[in-house]
Amino acid sequence: MKIRGLIARSRRHYRRHHLAFAACLALVSAVMTGALLVGDAVRESLAARVEDRMGRIGSVLMTEDRVFEGDLASRLQAVGVAAPILAVEGVVVDPASRLEAPGALILGVDERFWQLSPGGTAPVGFETSGAFANATAMAMLGNPILPSEVVVRMTKPGQLQRDIAAAQTSAFRASDRVSLQGELTRATFGQFGLTTDPATQPVLILPLSRLQEILGLSHQANLLLTDRTATAQWQKALRTEWSLADAGLKLQSLDDGRTELTTGAVFLSPKILAAAESLPFPKQNIYGYFVNEIQGSDDSAPYCVVAGLSEPLPSPLPDQLSPDGVVINRWLADRIEVAPGDSMVWTYYRLGERRALTEETVTLQVQAVVPMEGAAADRTLMPDFPGLADTESCYDWDPGLPVDLDLIQPADEAYWQEHQGTPKAFLTYATAQRLFDNPFGSGTAVRFEAEPGEVAKALRKHLSASEVGLAFRDVRTPAEIATREGLDFGQLFASMSFFLVTAAACLAGLVVSLVLEARMREVGMMRAMGFEFQTIRQIWLREFGGVALAGTVVGVPLGVGFNLAILAGLNRIWQGATGGLRVEFGWSLVSLLTAPLLTLAVALLVVWLRFQARGRTSIISLLTGTSPETRARFVGWLWPAIATIAAVGLLLASAFADRQLQASLFFGAGAALLASWLLLMRTIWRRPPRSGAHRAGTLWLGWRQARRRPGRSLAVVTLLALATFLVVSVGVNRKSPPTDSNDRYSGTGGFGWLAPLSVPLTFNPNDPAALEEFGMLEEEIEALHLTGLRERSGDDASCLNLARAQEPRVLGVPLEAMKNRFRFLDAQAWDGWEALAADLPGNHIPAAVDASTLQWGLGKSLGDTITITAADGLPVTLEIVAVLEDSIFQGSVLISEENFSEAFPDQGGYRWLLGTWMPEGATTTRKLVGQLFRDYGPAIVSTQARLAQFLEVQNTYLAIFEWLGGLGLLLGAVGLGLVTLRNLLERREEFWLLQALGFPQSQQRSLAFVEHAILAGIGILGGGVAGYLPLIAGQLSDLPTGSPGLLGLLLLLVAAAASLAIALAVKMSFQSGGRFDPNGS
Amino acid sequence: MIELDEVCKTYPSGENDRLEVLRNCSWSLKAGATASVVGPSGSGKSTLLHLLGGLDQPDAGTIKVGEVDPTQLKEKDAAAFRRDTVGFIFQAHHLLPQLTALENVLLPTLAGMGKRDLAQDEARAHELLKRVGLAERASHEPGRLSGGERQRVAVARALMLEPKVLLADEPTGALDGRTARALADLLFEISAGNATTLVVVTHDLTLAGSAQRIFRLQDGQLVAS
């Protein structure tokens, strides 16, 4: 005979035990495999979503509100596929049903876009038909019957900045009807998106030419999508291929042979001016402006174009002017009756950010009066002010600036008819800069004494593409990184399955102990025969190892089944945990191997440890089947008393704590109560038996049996109690949104609703005057308390997004409006909002983040930095200086509006509105806001609903934990059955004695049952009561909790399972017609 | 062959007391001799056997089996001692239920690390089973053997590695009278045939009388009876 023969025989003989052992390990392996596979599934589903959204897109060049020449894509075609796109945001409306799809992305594309789609081809009939919408948009529009005509109201990009008051707000909006022909599929960018945000934006795609026609932007685009050629290669090609026209710059030849540089944005940026300044050609800087009124001694002239020129001034203007000196033309001199030496008062608007206009006045002196000839008759000195240039009559003016056409006199109209925008006054360029400078630029033209080609070449040498806002950005890699670095669902589910795994592992350990106890004599005899301890241990490890391997391997396919069940749960009832992501099965070799290997290792360790603990006892005790006696020492009543006092103390403290702390205090009180219960049991069981304390009855006998092995009894009770407590009490950590949205210090900040806008507001909603001008009544302004936020779009860093946000959304908030709102958990100033106004070293911008976003979305802490890439490709560093308590701003990073304008000047307008409910109620408020801001497509959401959406994620995790914990508890009850079996087998001589004494079988069984039922009852009762304490306390304090009724049902189920397990164990222990066989195995 | 010199052994009894089972016990037995040890219940008979076999440690004194003091051996050497020098027979047979009678007899051959001649071992096992009258039951598992038959297998097992000393603790305690006598005869016969030193602990005076020498354990001392 060989050892392997002994092992094979032992496995066969003890096959029931080994089957139980293998089953427990299969369960452990299955649960762990299933949990780890969830991580693979989520990762792969997120990756698949990136594929669906981005197709073959690798990089983007995005100018958002500005446009570049559409043929830039063709100039770059040597690198790969580049698709020019017009991308705007808006709202799509079905006029028939009046249903809307707000926040829609409207794309104008050509065939190159479809080459980048997942399927590589356009939808059938795209070029000839009309527009196609994705499923999200179709659903929002009520799935209209196709073809269907829809109205699209959208933003309009251009060269002008949205914030500039010089243009009408209507210049940035457009609308038209388009024919909706079909629905986009997955292959045709039906899931299109450039972020990893959980929600798919509604998308409408139409031919580029059509959208260009609607927006009046021929041959222009504001988005370039490229294939997956490296971003660096695209950037390299861009450096040589970009043109001045792409940057909105225009060079034109003048009649005098000079070349004039102007911009479609009216004002030349400091970078452009600096580059122009460095060119080696003689040049003249020009600052054309529009003055509201020039007041002479008796008369005034309204709405005059003036020009600042750099010296030397051209003829007939004098060579030099004093800083306050002005040269006026003869017409103006006659109009307002002034002569050289007289003073004039100029009234004009200084342009500010967010369409701010500040009326200013300045007194200047007439230095000279010149005839209208030469440079004084140059009508091209007037910049292309939108709404002013190219009009035939003053009465056709329609600028963004407020003008009172009633002030126009016939003389003024006659001047315009004859001379158009020829400046009526001239001043030095420096003086013009001093008077008119604004955030949008300085100067309106530069004239060079050179050919346009020479100027263009030289300018491009001194300007980089990124300096003019043209830069490629890799969108693919960050998205892929985000999906990889997102919340590890594998680990999350593994930790939530902790109880289940532990219960199964404990079961496995119990089975091993049971087998060991049953075979102790075998071990003793082998040692007596001369087997070394290590040899016997090796034999056992081999025997159990083979079984463990089989069990863990079987667990893998079972784990796949468990995983599918979890995925079904995630896709149906636990959608709150995944932000709506449809999770499909995914796997990795690591996940499939980790669980069985880990389980195998743990199983072998358990066998080794149990064998080590028991097999090393004296050969005699092994042969006689006795366990080493351990005398339990009485420990006194002190510790139970302390734990009880702690529980009461924590409960009392909770009465004075805020809601955030209350849940923790309730939980702590429950834990202390549980501890006092367990310590009490420990004390009672270790108390020396009192003489004369004899009782009769099964119950008393059963109670006394618990004292026999106090350590073991306490272990059983503790395990059940702890598991019960945790599963029941975890519900107290559920959260719900505040009941009163008017509470300024709650997560709503006192706002009742918020509305992301499809089309940004071009005026400042934080300014009541602007709102009045917009058309709101005073009482409406008063009732709604509107606050507007700026937005730089980015990744959603809320808990709804399973992917790690790489560049989170940034909101620019008006600090004044935010004062005394929300609550900060931590800040680097006495007030969190104050901290956002701080000056930080290194050009860092102070930022505030919601606590959940900070921890889970960004994985950062207070003091850390976040880098955002600006439109020019340069990094903007935000430093976290304040942490908000759970708020409606989850998913975004907040900076002050001032810093936002400076860091992201290309992000004009207000994209968010917050407000309060009107006294008339939510319905009236929604109706009014919807009507007022109809052209901007508000999607009104109550702040409580928004908070609830975020809190739903955490609550879903807690619910999953309760489910899995409940399963673990049930398994623990089964384990109790095994412990019962073990106990009874150990004491079979005892029961034989009872049998010999005449105890009927039924009484013996009752005794065995009651003894163990008492332990189960103590454990479940103790854990249940301690767990209910935080639950009930939470309910009394209006904290959201789990359902006591459901949890009570769970406890009943556990108690029933425990009873059944004990009854079965008792039955198995009594053999041979109910009699104990003292020689039985 | 066997020598005890001033051996003491006590066990805990109650909260602070200790029960003295061997008190300055000195004793010797020549190689090849057979001896039985009798005494009242709890007198320490089994304890004596355990000490001789290296299954327990005395509180004081020395023990010699051959040239070896089993109480001073490290575990590995103690295992080798039990394997090569001693054969145990207990009241409960302690047969492994998953092995046949033949395999139970062969079990001690797996204890050592060295290579063995499997055919030779098997032949010896068969021979031993034949000697104990169970040749035809070699392939039967303990569950299919009677109590006496199981004990005979245990005897064969104890002899498998040709021990110099055979220690039997109440070998007939669980058997009926006739079976017990048959087993006792077998035991002494084999012992005589192999010149194996045999120490039998028993209540059975008939069995005890079969030994060359009878000792009574009394007040912690072994006294020739």
PDB file of C-alpha atoms in Angstrom, chain A residues 56 81 110-122 189:
ATOM      1  CA  ARG A  56     -12.839  55.609 -34.231  1.00  0.00           C
ATOM      2  CA  VAL A  81      -9.160  61.274 -41.353  1.00  0.00           C
ATOM      3  CA  ASP A 110     -20.094  65.479 -43.804  1.00  0.00           C
ATOM      4  CA  GLU A 111     -19.092  62.011 -45.014  1.00  0.00           C
ATOM      5  CA  ARG A 112     -15.808  62.118 -43.100  1.00  0.00           C
ATOM      6  CA  PHE A 113     -17.690  62.053 -39.812  1.00  0.00           C
ATOM      7  CA  TRP A 114     -19.267  58.735 -40.692  1.00  0.00           C
ATOM      8  CA  GLN A 115     -15.867  57.232 -41.444  1.00  0.00           C
ATOM      9  CA  LEU A 116     -15.153  57.694 -37.752  1.00  0.00           C
ATOM     10  CA  SER A 117     -18.383  56.029 -36.625  1.00  0.00           C
ATOM     11  CA  PRO A 118     -18.434  52.501 -35.153  1.00  0.00           C
ATOM     12  CA  GLY A 119     -19.925  51.145 -38.364  1.00  0.00           C
ATOM     13  CA  GLY A 120     -17.847  53.316 -40.675  1.00  0.00           C
ATOM     14  CA  THR A 121     -20.749  54.362 -42.879  1.00  0.00           C
ATOM     15  CA  ALA A 122     -23.485  56.960 -42.856  1.00  0.00           C
ATOM     16  CA  PHE A 189     -23.107  57.077 -33.691  1.00  0.00           C
TER      17      PHE A 189
END
